[in-house]
Amino acid sequence: MAWVHAPAHSWNHSLCTMASLNRRDLRKLLLGPDTPANILEAAAGALHKLAEITDNQVAIATAPGVIPLLVQLLGPGSAAGNSAQQGSLQQCAAGILGSLAGNADNAVTIAAAGAVPPLVQLLGAGSAARVQHNAAAALELARNADNAVTIADAGAIPLLVQLLGACSNDATKSVASGALQRLGQSSAYIRTAIAAAGASANLIREMEGLGIGGPAGG
C-alpha cells in the first residue's frame, strides 16, 4: 500500500525531499545505523506529516521496526551531543506516535512497545512544544482503557495537572486538560488520582459534564 503524501507547498526543501521517498526508502533512513542525525531529523519530520493522514496510519505502524525506533527516539540518546537536535527528534517521535495512536490497534501496539514511560518522563521536561506533543500522544494512547491505567501508573497525572498551571501556554493547558479528561474516562481509580493531584474543581465538573462521573464515581 502506498503512503498518501501531504501537500508539499508548506514544507521546507528537506522535508519535501524526504516525503517524496517511498516507504522502503524512508524506513531505511529511519532504521539505518549510519544515518546522519540531520537526515534522521528530516526523515522523522516527513514521517510526522505522513502520519497525520489517516489513510497512512496503519501502514506506518505495521512497517517492521518503525514503532520501536520511534520509541527509541523518545529517549536521551536520540542525538548524542546535540541537545537541540535531540529535542527536535523527541518532539517528532512523540507527534508521530500521537498521530498513529488515533487508530485503536496502533495504540495497543505503541504501548506494548514501551512508549508510555519515556512519554511520561518527557511531560515534565523540554520545550513547551515538546511537552505539548507528548501530552497529545498520551491523550491518544489513553483512548484504550488498559493504556490509561499504564499511563496513570507511570506518573503522568501529577505532571499533566502541573501543566495546567500558570507557567504553561494556553495550547499546552488545553491538551493537558484533554489528556486528563481522557484518562478520567477509564476508571474511578484514575478519577480519584486526578482529584488527589490537585486538579481544579472546574476540571472535575467538566469531567462530570462529559458523563465521566465524579472523582470516585463508577
PDB file of C-alpha atoms in Angstrom:
ATOM      1  CA  MET A   1       0.000   0.000   0.000  1.00  0.00           C
ATOM      2  CA  ALA A   2       1.457   3.368  -0.996  1.00  0.00           C
ATOM      3  CA  TRP A   3       1.542   6.160   1.526  1.00  0.00           C
ATOM      4  CA  VAL A   4      -0.537   9.229   0.783  1.00  0.00           C
ATOM      5  CA  HIS A   5       1.586  12.376   0.674  1.00  0.00           C
ATOM      6  CA  ALA A   6       0.552  15.568   2.398  1.00  0.00           C
ATOM      7  CA  PRO A   7       0.630  18.769   0.318  1.00  0.00           C
ATOM      8  CA  ALA A   8       4.239  19.801  -0.073  1.00  0.00           C
ATOM      9  CA  HIS A   9       3.833  23.536  -0.550  1.00  0.00           C
ATOM     10  CA  SER A  10       4.147  24.341   3.160  1.00  0.00           C
ATOM     11  CA  TRP A  11       7.221  22.189   3.802  1.00  0.00           C
ATOM     12  CA  ASN A  12      10.827  23.243   3.635  1.00  0.00           C
ATOM     13  CA  HIS A  13      13.009  21.678   0.949  1.00  0.00           C
ATOM     14  CA  SER A  14      14.450  18.887   3.094  1.00  0.00           C
ATOM     15  CA  LEU A  15      11.036  17.675   4.215  1.00  0.00           C
ATOM     16  CA  CYS A  16       9.726  17.775   0.649  1.00  0.00           C
ATOM     17  CA  THR A  17      12.642  15.601  -0.400  1.00  0.00           C
ATOM     18  CA  MET A  18      12.042  13.115   2.401  1.00  0.00           C
ATOM     19  CA  ALA A  19       8.308  12.969   1.723  1.00  0.00           C
ATOM     20  CA  SER A  20       8.937  12.090  -1.912  1.00  0.00           C
ATOM     21  CA  LEU A  21      10.651   8.867  -0.909  1.00  0.00           C
ATOM     22  CA  ASN A  22       8.762   5.606  -0.969  1.00  0.00           C
ATOM     23  CA  ARG A  23       8.018   3.611   2.150  1.00  0.00           C
ATOM     24  CA  ARG A  24      11.054   1.337   1.846  1.00  0.00           C
ATOM     25  CA  ASP A  25      13.496   4.217   1.417  1.00  0.00           C
ATOM     26  CA  LEU A  26      12.049   6.214   4.295  1.00  0.00           C
ATOM     27  CA  ARG A  27      12.133   3.218   6.603  1.00  0.00           C
ATOM     28  CA  LYS A  28      15.747   2.546   5.587  1.00  0.00           C
ATOM     29  CA  LEU A  29      16.670   6.100   6.566  1.00  0.00           C
ATOM     30  CA  LEU A  30      14.907   5.817   9.904  1.00  0.00           C
ATOM     31  CA  LEU A  31      16.381   2.438  10.758  1.00  0.00           C
ATOM     32  CA  GLY A  32      19.840   2.836   9.278  1.00  0.00           C
ATOM     33  CA  PRO A  33      22.524   2.853  12.000  1.00  0.00           C
ATOM     34  CA  ASP A  34      24.722   5.184   9.950  1.00  0.00           C
ATOM     35  CA  THR A  35      22.067   7.760   9.042  1.00  0.00           C
ATOM     36  CA  PRO A  36      23.393  11.247   9.983  1.00  0.00           C
ATOM     37  CA  ALA A  37      21.376  12.969  12.716  1.00  0.00           C
ATOM     38  CA  ASN A  38      20.252  15.828  10.473  1.00  0.00           C
ATOM     39  CA  ILE A  39      18.922  13.377   7.856  1.00  0.00           C
ATOM     40  CA  LEU A  40      17.235  11.336  10.572  1.00  0.00           C
ATOM     41  CA  GLU A  41      15.609  14.536  11.839  1.00  0.00           C
ATOM     42  CA  ALA A  42      14.315  15.404   8.347  1.00  0.00           C
ATOM     43  CA  ALA A  43      13.043  11.857   7.799  1.00  0.00           C
ATOM     44  CA  ALA A  44      11.245  11.903  11.155  1.00  0.00           C
ATOM     45  CA  GLY A  45       9.693  15.270  10.292  1.00  0.00           C
ATOM     46  CA  ALA A  46       8.457  13.943   6.959  1.00  0.00           C
ATOM     47  CA  LEU A  47       7.059  10.822   8.599  1.00  0.00           C
ATOM     48  CA  HIS A  48       5.227  13.026  11.094  1.00  0.00           C
ATOM     49  CA  LYS A  49       3.491  14.806   8.226  1.00  0.00           C
ATOM     50  CA  LEU A  50       2.592  11.498   6.596  1.00  0.00           C
ATOM     51  CA  ALA A  51       1.298  10.069   9.901  1.00  0.00           C
ATOM     52  CA  GLU A  52      -1.209  12.898  10.203  1.00  0.00           C
ATOM     53  CA  ILE A  53      -3.080  11.417   7.229  1.00  0.00           C
ATOM     54  CA  THR A  54      -5.493   8.732   8.454  1.00  0.00           C
ATOM     55  CA  ASP A  55      -5.008   6.502   5.427  1.00  0.00           C
ATOM     56  CA  ASN A  56      -1.295   6.187   6.236  1.00  0.00           C
ATOM     57  CA  GLN A  57      -1.502   5.320   9.910  1.00  0.00           C
ATOM     58  CA  VAL A  58      -1.874   1.536   9.750  1.00  0.00           C
ATOM     59  CA  ALA A  59       0.739   1.205   7.007  1.00  0.00           C
ATOM     60  CA  ILE A  60       3.281   3.215   9.006  1.00  0.00           C
ATOM     61  CA  ALA A  61       2.584   1.463  12.298  1.00  0.00           C
ATOM     62  CA  THR A  62       2.855  -2.008  10.770  1.00  0.00           C
ATOM     63  CA  ALA A  63       6.069  -1.302   8.860  1.00  0.00           C
ATOM     64  CA  PRO A  64       8.665  -3.559  10.541  1.00  0.00           C
ATOM     65  CA  GLY A  65      10.740  -1.778  13.152  1.00  0.00           C
ATOM     66  CA  VAL A  66       9.191   1.685  12.848  1.00  0.00           C
ATOM     67  CA  ILE A  67       7.357   1.885  16.191  1.00  0.00           C
ATOM     68  CA  PRO A  68      10.308   0.503  18.223  1.00  0.00           C
ATOM     69  CA  LEU A  69      12.538   3.067  16.530  1.00  0.00           C
ATOM     70  CA  LEU A  70      10.147   5.897  17.375  1.00  0.00           C
ATOM     71  CA  VAL A  71      10.103   4.759  20.996  1.00  0.00           C
ATOM     72  CA  GLN A  72      13.902   4.722  20.940  1.00  0.00           C
ATOM     73  CA  LEU A  73      13.925   8.296  19.608  1.00  0.00           C
ATOM     74  CA  LEU A  74      11.983   9.421  22.687  1.00  0.00           C
ATOM     75  CA  GLY A  75      14.994   8.611  24.845  1.00  0.00           C
ATOM     76  CA  PRO A  76      18.042  10.682  25.788  1.00  0.00           C
ATOM     77  CA  GLY A  77      20.363   9.170  23.187  1.00  0.00           C
ATOM     78  CA  SER A  78      18.465  10.175  20.070  1.00  0.00           C
ATOM     79  CA  ALA A  79      21.109  12.754  19.019  1.00  0.00           C
ATOM     80  CA  ALA A  80      24.205  12.394  21.149  1.00  0.00           C
ATOM     81  CA  GLY A  81      25.922  15.666  21.952  1.00  0.00           C
ATOM     82  CA  ASN A  82      23.284  17.878  20.327  1.00  0.00           C
ATOM     83  CA  SER A  83      20.511  18.788  22.744  1.00  0.00           C
ATOM     84  CA  ALA A  84      18.577  20.923  20.251  1.00  0.00           C
ATOM     85  CA  GLN A  85      18.556  18.149  17.662  1.00  0.00           C
ATOM     86  CA  GLN A  86      17.650  15.592  20.301  1.00  0.00           C
ATOM     87  CA  GLY A  87      14.705  17.741  21.376  1.00  0.00           C
ATOM     88  CA  SER A  88      13.538  18.035  17.783  1.00  0.00           C
ATOM     89  CA  LEU A  89      13.731  14.259  17.286  1.00  0.00           C
ATOM     90  CA  GLN A  90      11.865  13.626  20.527  1.00  0.00           C
ATOM     91  CA  GLN A  91       9.195  16.108  19.518  1.00  0.00           C
ATOM     92  CA  CYS A  92       8.782  14.475  16.089  1.00  0.00           C
ATOM     93  CA  ALA A  93       8.721  10.959  17.517  1.00  0.00           C
ATOM     94  CA  ALA A  94       6.086  11.872  20.095  1.00  0.00           C
ATOM     95  CA  GLY A  95       3.986  13.622  17.485  1.00  0.00           C
ATOM     96  CA  ILE A  96       4.167  10.635  15.129  1.00  0.00           C
ATOM     97  CA  LEU A  97       3.183   8.238  17.918  1.00  0.00           C
ATOM     98  CA  GLY A  98       0.311  10.522  18.896  1.00  0.00           C
ATOM     99  CA  SER A  99      -0.975  10.579  15.326  1.00  0.00           C
ATOM    100  CA  LEU A 100      -0.610   6.823  14.902  1.00  0.00           C
ATOM    101  CA  ALA A 101      -2.395   6.205  18.207  1.00  0.00           C
ATOM    102  CA  GLY A 102      -5.573   7.641  16.742  1.00  0.00           C
ATOM    103  CA  ASN A 103      -6.052   4.101  15.417  1.00  0.00           C
ATOM    104  CA  ALA A 104      -7.147   1.772  18.246  1.00  0.00           C
ATOM    105  CA  ASP A 105      -4.960  -1.150  17.198  1.00  0.00           C
ATOM    106  CA  ASN A 106      -1.963   1.119  16.796  1.00  0.00           C
ATOM    107  CA  ALA A 107      -2.475   2.476  20.317  1.00  0.00           C
ATOM    108  CA  VAL A 108      -2.185  -1.038  21.750  1.00  0.00           C
ATOM    109  CA  THR A 109       0.951  -1.727  19.693  1.00  0.00           C
ATOM    110  CA  ILE A 110       2.596   1.551  20.720  1.00  0.00           C
ATOM    111  CA  ALA A 111       2.020   0.972  24.427  1.00  0.00           C
ATOM    112  CA  ALA A 112       3.261  -2.616  24.128  1.00  0.00           C
ATOM    113  CA  ALA A 113       6.475  -1.295  22.551  1.00  0.00           C
ATOM    114  CA  GLY A 114       7.223   0.635  25.757  1.00  0.00           C
ATOM    115  CA  ALA A 115       6.277   4.158  24.695  1.00  0.00           C
ATOM    116  CA  VAL A 116       4.492   5.170  27.899  1.00  0.00           C
ATOM    117  CA  PRO A 117       7.446   5.589  30.332  1.00  0.00           C
ATOM    118  CA  PRO A 118       9.551   7.846  28.064  1.00  0.00           C
ATOM    119  CA  LEU A 119       6.485   9.859  27.067  1.00  0.00           C
ATOM    120  CA  VAL A 120       5.602  10.441  30.708  1.00  0.00           C
ATOM    121  CA  GLN A 121       9.186  11.331  31.523  1.00  0.00           C
ATOM    122  CA  LEU A 122       9.166  13.994  28.818  1.00  0.00           C
ATOM    123  CA  LEU A 123       5.938  15.542  30.089  1.00  0.00           C
ATOM    124  CA  GLY A 124       7.920  17.333  32.781  1.00  0.00           C
ATOM    125  CA  ALA A 125      10.866  18.491  30.690  1.00  0.00           C
ATOM    126  CA  GLY A 126      11.808  20.229  27.484  1.00  0.00           C
ATOM    127  CA  SER A 127      10.309  22.998  25.437  1.00  0.00           C
ATOM    128  CA  ALA A 128       6.630  23.886  25.527  1.00  0.00           C
ATOM    129  CA  ALA A 129       6.170  22.441  22.047  1.00  0.00           C
ATOM    130  CA  ARG A 130       7.744  19.134  23.032  1.00  0.00           C
ATOM    131  CA  VAL A 131       5.641  18.916  26.186  1.00  0.00           C
ATOM    132  CA  GLN A 132       2.530  19.587  24.118  1.00  0.00           C
ATOM    133  CA  HIS A 133       3.399  16.845  21.640  1.00  0.00           C
ATOM    134  CA  ASN A 134       3.960  14.344  24.437  1.00  0.00           C
ATOM    135  CA  ALA A 135       0.748  15.271  26.214  1.00  0.00           C
ATOM    136  CA  ALA A 136      -1.134  14.848  22.936  1.00  0.00           C
ATOM    137  CA  ALA A 137       0.447  11.428  22.421  1.00  0.00           C
ATOM    138  CA  ALA A 138      -0.520  10.403  25.941  1.00  0.00           C
ATOM    139  CA  LEU A 139      -4.076  11.608  25.236  1.00  0.00           C
ATOM    140  CA  GLU A 140      -4.385   9.403  22.160  1.00  0.00           C
ATOM    141  CA  LEU A 141      -2.915   6.347  23.886  1.00  0.00           C
ATOM    142  CA  ALA A 142      -5.381   6.831  26.752  1.00  0.00           C
ATOM    143  CA  ARG A 143      -8.264   6.061  24.407  1.00  0.00           C
ATOM    144  CA  ASN A 144      -7.512   2.447  25.346  1.00  0.00           C
ATOM    145  CA  ALA A 145      -8.558   1.703  28.962  1.00  0.00           C
ATOM    146  CA  ASP A 146      -5.558  -0.542  29.676  1.00  0.00           C
ATOM    147  CA  ASN A 147      -3.216   2.106  28.304  1.00  0.00           C
ATOM    148  CA  ALA A 148      -4.880   4.705  30.511  1.00  0.00           C
ATOM    149  CA  VAL A 149      -4.051   2.674  33.619  1.00  0.00           C
ATOM    150  CA  THR A 150      -0.458   2.237  32.402  1.00  0.00           C
ATOM    151  CA  ILE A 151      -0.154   5.981  31.813  1.00  0.00           C
ATOM    152  CA  ALA A 152      -1.549   6.803  35.257  1.00  0.00           C
ATOM    153  CA  ASP A 153       0.676   4.253  36.992  1.00  0.00           C
ATOM    154  CA  ALA A 154       3.720   5.719  35.210  1.00  0.00           C
ATOM    155  CA  GLY A 155       3.133   9.028  36.991  1.00  0.00           C
ATOM    156  CA  ALA A 156       1.539  11.088  34.243  1.00  0.00           C
ATOM    157  CA  ILE A 157      -1.326  12.541  36.273  1.00  0.00           C
ATOM    158  CA  PRO A 158       0.648  14.926  38.552  1.00  0.00           C
ATOM    159  CA  LEU A 159       2.691  16.087  35.557  1.00  0.00           C
ATOM    160  CA  LEU A 160      -0.425  16.759  33.491  1.00  0.00           C
ATOM    161  CA  VAL A 161      -2.044  18.645  36.379  1.00  0.00           C
ATOM    162  CA  GLN A 162       1.150  20.691  36.676  1.00  0.00           C
ATOM    163  CA  LEU A 163       0.851  21.602  33.003  1.00  0.00           C
ATOM    164  CA  LEU A 164      -2.479  23.268  33.787  1.00  0.00           C
ATOM    165  CA  GLY A 165      -0.640  25.901  35.835  1.00  0.00           C
ATOM    166  CA  ALA A 166       0.299  29.467  35.056  1.00  0.00           C
ATOM    167  CA  CYS A 167       3.689  28.534  33.578  1.00  0.00           C
ATOM    168  CA  SER A 168       2.093  26.757  30.603  1.00  0.00           C
ATOM    169  CA  ASN A 169       0.736  28.389  27.476  1.00  0.00           C
ATOM    170  CA  ASP A 170      -2.919  28.036  26.518  1.00  0.00           C
ATOM    171  CA  ALA A 171      -2.270  25.331  23.922  1.00  0.00           C
ATOM    172  CA  THR A 172      -0.402  23.184  26.441  1.00  0.00           C
ATOM    173  CA  LYS A 173      -3.098  23.713  29.057  1.00  0.00           C
ATOM    174  CA  SER A 174      -5.743  22.642  26.573  1.00  0.00           C
ATOM    175  CA  VAL A 175      -4.010  19.424  25.555  1.00  0.00           C
ATOM    176  CA  ALA A 176      -3.147  18.552  29.174  1.00  0.00           C
ATOM    177  CA  SER A 177      -6.769  19.090  30.190  1.00  0.00           C
ATOM    178  CA  GLY A 178      -7.898  16.883  27.322  1.00  0.00           C
ATOM    179  CA  ALA A 179      -5.449  14.175  28.353  1.00  0.00           C
ATOM    180  CA  LEU A 180      -6.728  14.228  31.923  1.00  0.00           C
ATOM    181  CA  GLN A 181     -10.315  14.026  30.754  1.00  0.00           C
ATOM    182  CA  ARG A 182      -9.475  11.093  28.504  1.00  0.00           C
ATOM    183  CA  LEU A 183      -7.663   9.337  31.354  1.00  0.00           C
ATOM    184  CA  GLY A 184     -10.584  10.017  33.677  1.00  0.00           C
ATOM    185  CA  GLN A 185     -12.966   8.192  31.391  1.00  0.00           C
ATOM    186  CA  SER A 186     -11.332   4.848  32.097  1.00  0.00           C
ATOM    187  CA  SER A 187     -11.907   4.262  35.822  1.00  0.00           C
ATOM    188  CA  ALA A 188     -12.874   5.621  39.212  1.00  0.00           C
ATOM    189  CA  TYR A 189      -9.330   4.886  40.382  1.00  0.00           C
ATOM    190  CA  ILE A 190      -7.913   7.339  37.858  1.00  0.00           C
ATOM    191  CA  ARG A 191     -10.559   9.969  38.570  1.00  0.00           C
ATOM    192  CA  THR A 192      -9.647   9.799  42.250  1.00  0.00           C
ATOM    193  CA  ALA A 193      -5.967  10.190  41.367  1.00  0.00           C
ATOM    194  CA  ILE A 194      -6.735  13.240  39.209  1.00  0.00           C
ATOM    195  CA  ALA A 195      -8.600  14.907  42.077  1.00  0.00           C
ATOM    196  CA  ALA A 196      -5.851  13.987  44.555  1.00  0.00           C
ATOM    197  CA  ALA A 197      -3.197  15.521  42.291  1.00  0.00           C
ATOM    198  CA  GLY A 198      -4.909  18.894  42.674  1.00  0.00           C
ATOM    199  CA  ALA A 199      -6.962  19.195  39.521  1.00  0.00           C
ATOM    200  CA  SER A 200      -9.285  22.154  39.719  1.00  0.00           C
ATOM    201  CA  ALA A 201     -12.909  21.857  40.662  1.00  0.00           C
ATOM    202  CA  ASN A 202     -13.682  23.241  37.195  1.00  0.00           C
ATOM    203  CA  LEU A 203     -11.920  20.320  35.520  1.00  0.00           C
ATOM    204  CA  ILE A 204     -13.718  17.826  37.731  1.00  0.00           C
ATOM    205  CA  ARG A 205     -17.023  19.492  36.837  1.00  0.00           C
ATOM    206  CA  GLU A 206     -16.100  19.294  33.137  1.00  0.00           C
ATOM    207  CA  MET A 207     -15.473  15.576  33.557  1.00  0.00           C
ATOM    208  CA  GLU A 208     -18.852  15.218  35.215  1.00  0.00           C
ATOM    209  CA  GLY A 209     -20.453  17.205  32.395  1.00  0.00           C
ATOM    210  CA  LEU A 210     -18.992  14.782  29.874  1.00  0.00           C
ATOM    211  CA  GLY A 211     -20.670  11.954  31.704  1.00  0.00           C
ATOM    212  CA  ILE A 212     -17.378  10.664  33.080  1.00  0.00           C
ATOM    213  CA  GLY A 213     -18.580  10.671  36.676  1.00  0.00           C
ATOM    214  CA  GLY A 214     -17.258  12.220  39.875  1.00  0.00           C
ATOM    215  CA  PRO A 215     -13.727  11.656  41.218  1.00  0.00           C
ATOM    216  CA  ALA A 216     -14.748   8.467  42.943  1.00  0.00           C
ATOM    217  CA  GLY A 217     -17.736   7.663  40.769  1.00  0.00           C
ATOM    218  CA  GLY A 218     -18.319   4.376  38.939  1.00  0.00           C
TER     219      GLY A 218
END
